[in-house]
XYZ file of C-alpha atoms in Angstrom:
408
model
C -24.073 22.521 -41.528
C -25.375 22.889 -37.962
C -23.215 21.692 -35.048
C -24.245 21.707 -31.367
C -21.727 21.978 -28.514
C -22.972 20.944 -25.075
C -21.411 20.261 -21.712
C -21.411 16.541 -20.972
C -20.963 16.894 -17.194
C -22.146 19.423 -14.582
C -21.006 22.512 -16.477
C -17.618 24.285 -16.484
C -16.213 21.750 -18.956
C -14.506 24.298 -21.182
C -17.290 24.797 -23.731
C -16.387 28.455 -24.185
C -12.874 27.670 -25.358
C -14.107 24.951 -27.714
C -16.846 27.153 -29.211
C -14.294 29.930 -29.648
C -11.951 27.531 -31.450
C -14.618 25.997 -33.697
C -16.168 29.382 -34.484
C -13.281 30.033 -36.853
C -15.070 27.833 -39.413
C -18.610 28.999 -38.606
C -20.444 32.055 -39.846
C -23.067 32.226 -37.084
C -22.861 31.248 -33.399
C -26.120 30.870 -31.476
C -26.261 30.463 -27.713
C -29.523 28.667 -27.009
C -30.018 28.427 -23.222
C -29.182 29.892 -19.830
C -28.322 33.401 -18.803
C -25.671 35.323 -16.904
C -25.293 32.361 -14.539
C -22.979 30.813 -17.131
C -19.327 31.738 -17.338
C -16.847 31.147 -20.153
C -13.161 32.026 -19.897
C -11.446 32.566 -23.236
C -7.667 32.939 -23.537
C -6.311 34.371 -26.799
C -2.612 35.111 -27.105
C -2.292 35.252 -23.325
C -5.217 37.703 -22.992
C -8.043 36.418 -20.802
C -11.709 37.310 -21.334
C -14.720 36.307 -19.189
C -18.088 36.014 -20.918
C -21.466 35.280 -19.350
C -24.103 36.021 -21.993
C -22.451 36.712 -25.334
C -21.457 33.657 -27.397
C -17.741 32.896 -27.507
C -17.453 33.424 -31.263
C -17.565 37.206 -30.774
C -13.757 37.373 -30.855
C -13.680 36.689 -34.601
C -14.412 40.035 -36.313
C -16.447 38.515 -39.165
C -18.799 36.331 -37.087
C -22.435 36.913 -36.151
C -23.437 35.922 -32.612
C -27.023 35.491 -31.440
C -28.639 35.127 -28.018
C -31.316 32.522 -28.669
C -34.970 32.102 -27.753
C -34.166 29.756 -24.871
C -32.027 32.317 -23.080
C -33.011 34.622 -20.225
C -31.270 37.971 -20.539
C -30.327 40.452 -17.842
C -30.015 43.825 -19.654
C -27.569 45.175 -17.067
C -25.262 42.192 -17.515
C -25.614 42.237 -21.307
C -24.676 45.879 -21.824
C -21.946 45.668 -19.194
C -20.429 42.770 -21.142
C -20.700 44.626 -24.433
C -18.945 47.614 -22.868
C -16.165 45.373 -21.542
C -15.570 44.061 -25.062
C -15.637 47.570 -26.499
C -13.166 48.788 -23.867
C -10.850 45.947 -24.886
C -11.140 46.920 -28.556
C -13.415 44.053 -29.628
C -15.790 45.631 -32.156
C -19.285 44.165 -31.713
C -21.108 46.668 -33.920
C -23.809 44.997 -36.004
C -22.696 41.528 -34.938
C -24.767 40.809 -31.797
C -28.461 39.931 -32.104
C -31.143 38.645 -29.732
C -34.084 36.386 -30.523
C -37.256 38.395 -29.999
C -38.617 35.359 -28.128
C -35.924 35.464 -25.408
C -37.102 36.368 -21.900
C -35.821 39.221 -19.741
C -34.440 38.986 -16.197
C -35.819 41.758 -13.973
C -33.995 43.030 -10.847
C -36.707 41.844 -8.447
C -36.308 38.307 -9.843
C -32.711 38.360 -8.608
C -33.814 39.253 -5.094
C -36.559 36.610 -5.136
C -34.008 34.036 -6.334
C -31.663 34.688 -3.403
C -34.463 34.718 -0.842
C -36.112 31.561 -2.163
C -32.918 29.508 -2.176
C -31.963 30.711 1.308
C -35.425 29.700 2.587
C -35.155 26.127 1.305
C -34.483 23.422 3.877
C -31.805 22.156 1.504
C -30.601 25.039 -0.684
C -29.872 24.155 -4.311
C -26.938 26.543 -4.436
C -28.059 28.790 -7.292
C -25.855 31.614 -8.567
C -28.466 34.118 -7.363
C -28.747 35.758 -10.782
C -32.526 35.431 -11.083
C -32.273 32.768 -13.766
C -34.547 30.180 -12.156
C -37.147 32.787 -11.270
C -37.196 34.086 -14.849
C -37.731 30.575 -16.210
C -40.421 30.036 -13.577
C -42.206 33.226 -14.632
C -41.879 32.078 -18.229
C -43.567 28.730 -17.538
C -46.276 30.493 -15.496
C -46.964 32.721 -18.539
C -46.076 35.800 -16.490
C -42.685 36.591 -18.004
C -41.746 39.306 -20.459
C -39.952 38.725 -23.757
C -37.936 41.046 -25.966
C -40.901 41.127 -28.381
C -43.193 42.305 -25.571
C -41.278 45.517 -24.967
C -43.360 47.247 -27.655
C -46.653 45.637 -26.546
C -48.329 48.454 -24.604
C -50.907 46.262 -22.855
C -48.238 43.867 -21.607
C -46.004 46.667 -20.400
C -48.962 48.184 -18.545
C -49.402 44.915 -16.629
C -45.895 45.128 -15.180
C -45.165 46.568 -11.787
C -44.050 50.199 -11.788
C -40.482 49.312 -10.751
C -40.225 46.877 -13.675
C -41.335 49.463 -16.219
C -38.930 52.020 -14.796
C -36.091 49.537 -15.026
C -36.852 48.515 -18.611
C -37.518 51.961 -20.108
C -33.844 52.952 -20.681
C -33.144 49.599 -22.372
C -36.150 49.260 -24.700
C -34.700 50.951 -27.770
C -31.319 49.257 -27.432
C -32.813 45.788 -26.983
C -35.312 46.202 -29.810
C -32.548 47.359 -32.146
C -30.802 44.018 -31.578
C -33.944 41.861 -31.842
C -34.513 39.437 -34.729
C -36.961 36.704 -35.710
C -34.403 33.943 -35.247
C -36.174 31.178 -37.166
C -36.565 33.383 -40.254
C -33.020 34.702 -39.915
C -31.553 31.185 -39.935
C -33.801 29.921 -42.736
C -32.439 32.681 -44.961
C -28.923 31.478 -44.076
C -29.532 27.744 -44.266
C -26.308 27.137 -46.188
C -24.172 28.767 -43.503
C -22.033 26.928 -40.982
C -23.951 27.458 -37.717
C -22.607 26.623 -34.266
C -25.098 26.218 -31.394
C -23.577 26.874 -27.966
C -25.074 25.301 -24.864
C -24.850 26.494 -21.267
C -24.232 24.572 -18.035
C -24.115 20.804 -18.730
C -26.236 17.794 -19.631
C -26.326 16.646 -15.993
C -27.819 20.026 -15.008
C -30.634 19.761 -17.545
C -34.065 20.219 -15.954
C -35.349 16.845 -17.181
C -32.231 14.727 -17.721
C -30.079 15.996 -14.851
C -29.791 15.402 -11.114
C -33.144 17.021 -10.253
C -33.766 19.145 -8.202
C -30.081 20.107 -8.208
C -30.235 21.313 -11.783
C -30.499 24.479 -13.838
C -33.901 25.732 -14.969
C -33.221 25.662 -18.696
C -32.631 23.063 -21.384
C -28.910 22.406 -21.271
C -29.320 19.148 -23.206
C -28.655 18.846 -26.942
C -32.391 18.885 -27.683
C -32.470 22.404 -26.274
C -30.512 23.609 -29.318
C -33.503 22.918 -31.555
C -35.956 24.691 -29.240
C -33.786 27.586 -28.090
C -32.120 27.926 -31.471
C -35.441 28.024 -33.365
C -34.632 25.144 -35.719
C -36.222 21.721 -36.130
C -34.428 18.751 -34.522
C -33.727 17.118 -37.890
C -31.817 20.235 -38.948
C -29.046 19.403 -36.455
C -26.162 17.625 -38.170
C -23.837 16.856 -35.278
C -23.644 17.015 -31.462
C -20.354 17.471 -29.601
C -20.114 16.814 -25.865
C -17.374 18.588 -23.911
C -15.996 16.965 -20.759
C -13.014 17.374 -18.474
C -10.476 14.649 -17.728
C -11.955 14.685 -14.210
C -15.314 15.730 -12.716
C -16.326 19.002 -11.071
C -19.488 20.532 -9.739
C -20.450 23.925 -8.259
C -23.063 24.127 -5.534
C -25.090 21.359 -3.963
C -26.174 18.058 -5.448
C -24.664 14.612 -5.949
C -21.155 14.096 -7.295
C -20.626 10.324 -6.925
C -16.927 10.338 -7.841
C -16.010 13.293 -5.572
C -12.614 13.124 -3.912
C -12.837 12.103 -0.264
C -12.398 15.305 1.793
C -10.239 13.471 4.298
C -7.993 10.980 2.548
C -7.914 12.749 -0.828
C -7.801 16.395 0.231
C -4.302 16.914 -1.214
C -5.386 15.465 -4.572
C -8.475 17.673 -4.575
C -6.427 20.800 -3.897
C -3.923 19.851 -6.602
C -6.621 19.361 -9.246
C -8.546 22.466 -8.178
C -5.497 24.736 -8.211
C -3.841 23.283 -11.309
C -7.128 23.313 -13.230
C -8.122 26.747 -11.853
C -11.402 25.267 -10.681
C -13.102 28.399 -9.414
C -16.393 29.681 -10.828
C -16.092 32.379 -13.503
C -19.457 33.827 -12.440
C -19.366 33.264 -8.657
C -15.704 32.698 -7.798
C -16.762 29.693 -5.740
C -14.290 26.780 -5.537
C -15.589 23.831 -7.520
C -15.976 20.414 -5.994
C -13.638 17.970 -7.732
C -13.552 14.225 -8.293
C -12.463 11.414 -10.551
C -13.752 11.291 -14.106
C -17.226 9.738 -13.808
C -17.592 7.509 -16.839
C -21.017 6.245 -15.747
C -22.508 9.722 -15.995
C -20.501 10.550 -19.126
C -21.863 7.500 -20.930
C -25.373 8.497 -19.812
C -24.834 11.983 -21.266
C -23.698 10.451 -24.555
C -26.783 8.243 -24.758
C -29.387 10.847 -23.802
C -27.970 13.561 -26.057
C -27.025 11.536 -29.143
C -23.468 12.810 -28.794
C -21.595 12.063 -32.022
C -18.154 12.862 -30.650
C -16.561 14.002 -27.424
C -14.202 16.865 -26.670
C -11.808 16.258 -23.785
C -10.409 19.251 -21.890
C -7.958 19.765 -19.001
C -6.050 16.571 -19.771
C -2.829 18.461 -19.029
C -3.887 18.824 -15.374
C -2.842 15.182 -14.924
C 0.650 15.643 -16.431
C 2.494 15.373 -13.114
C 0.582 12.458 -11.549
C 2.018 8.952 -11.156
C -1.430 7.364 -11.327
C -4.828 8.367 -12.655
C -8.182 6.868 -11.717
C -11.611 6.929 -13.309
C -15.013 5.821 -11.999
C -16.415 2.900 -14.029
C -19.381 1.941 -11.783
C -21.045 2.824 -8.471
C -21.248 0.786 -5.298
C -24.610 1.545 -3.670
C -25.052 -0.523 -0.537
C -24.315 -4.093 -1.589
C -25.068 -3.423 -5.285
C -22.747 -2.604 -8.160
C -24.579 -0.142 -10.412
C -23.340 0.520 -13.943
C -26.100 2.887 -15.115
C -26.775 6.463 -13.987
C -29.741 6.415 -11.554
C -32.440 9.074 -11.244
C -32.651 8.626 -7.459
C -30.819 11.360 -5.556
C -30.658 9.014 -2.553
C -28.843 6.417 -4.656
C -26.474 9.018 -6.099
C -25.715 10.488 -2.665
C -24.986 7.018 -1.305
C -22.950 5.928 -4.326
C -19.257 5.217 -3.920
C -17.080 5.121 -7.015
C -15.713 1.852 -8.340
C -12.350 2.987 -9.672
C -10.028 1.797 -12.411
C -6.391 2.882 -12.285
C -4.231 4.046 -15.183
C -0.508 4.837 -15.166
C 0.365 8.523 -15.464
C 2.477 9.809 -18.341
C 4.708 12.136 -16.278
C 5.289 14.419 -19.229
C 3.950 17.797 -20.299
C 1.376 17.673 -23.091
C 1.644 21.407 -23.712
C 3.975 21.169 -26.706
C 2.124 18.397 -28.531
C 0.901 19.490 -31.966
C -0.762 16.207 -32.936
C -2.435 13.356 -31.107
C 0.370 11.014 -32.195
C 2.811 13.077 -30.119
C 0.971 12.212 -26.889
C 2.659 9.735 -24.522
C 1.303 6.215 -24.860
C -0.205 6.326 -21.354
C -2.239 9.420 -22.246
C -3.510 7.758 -25.421
C -4.425 4.624 -23.441
C -6.512 6.741 -21.045
C -8.305 8.471 -23.922
C -8.961 5.269 -25.838
C -10.376 3.516 -22.757
C -12.884 6.366 -22.371
C -13.855 6.024 -26.039
C -14.525 2.307 -25.648
C -16.439 2.747 -22.390
C -18.708 5.472 -23.773
C -18.826 4.000 -27.293
C -18.169 7.525 -28.551
C -15.008 8.866 -30.219
C -12.964 11.664 -28.682
C -12.249 13.864 -31.687
C -10.773 16.919 -29.932
C -8.389 17.139 -26.961
C -7.526 20.387 -25.186
C -4.201 20.575 -23.351
C -4.210 24.200 -22.201
C -6.236 27.390 -21.905
C -5.014 29.127 -25.018
C -6.887 28.748 -28.295
C -3.872 27.105 -29.937
C -3.570 24.376 -27.257
C -6.167 22.243 -29.037
C -5.570 18.933 -30.811
C -8.057 18.117 -33.576
C -8.237 14.412 -34.408
C -11.309 14.877 -36.630
C -13.007 18.146 -37.538
C -16.653 18.387 -36.431
C -17.403 20.240 -39.666
C -16.973 17.016 -41.644
C -20.194 15.120 -42.302
């Protein structure tokens, strides 16, 4: 069975924790997009780990993890991450592979990335990790893949500084390289988990362009970056937070008002630890945007949703969610492509009573307060998509499974 996990918002939804949890029942975990611009925080038994490139399933000693064809890989970041895991006694030997079709991030791409974004009249707010430049070089047919490291003519075309940078890494990268499509065909009866990066609303085509990532963070990207056909995918899970966040520039229609709702913003940001794993930047916060969440469900064929950070709302008397946008004198219920419309949108809010009780000790969904269940079930009806998993804390065990995604 092949299951895809994507972010259903603007990234940072908690995908890493969910992939880590679900990986227990998988044999292979494939990350299919993005690069070291992504950040996953995993908490196991109180120990916290930050990952940027390596799939979250690495913490299970019997799992294979693969960096897919749709990824762009910074060798410095990759081997630094592997060393961090080794130093913390996580044995990765023989368990980490890279698709030979994945592209490589070169140091000068990182510098170009920073300079290009700074030169824009309206900066996008990239992480400055060279990700967009690497994808741009890829689409221009000027990039370099793992497979090209042993292609003498291609290597000769590179600038001298690029060759000098790559030389110490060639043997190590090639030793990890595999033909991903063939590898997975030979393991077609395995449970395979495909891990996305960023979120559906940062997808290059489906997201809030131009304030998007450069890769395919949509569910369809799992087929391309994971080297499988689209009909091989059995199920798509969309991860979302009980509220909305965004890092960097771009529209966030349900964002808390910086004046009247500053205290609420600070409470959510601090309680939810809403600071970038990769950049450390504080995330912008807002009400749960159900208009965009429903759009993500529709455009990604999401079979079920995974709700995270619900416990952040434990202490609030009232909770609100955005159910439509007011744009000028119009009420808009669908997610528009126009950045002007999204920037001018004001959230139409629906209020829900808070539950004023900690969810941390709940072991089953039935133990949730009625108000929490009412909030969840309203979201299900609005998005016409079931919420099968609810996370109520950072630790692996703080996860309520209503229906396993591994069931057909």
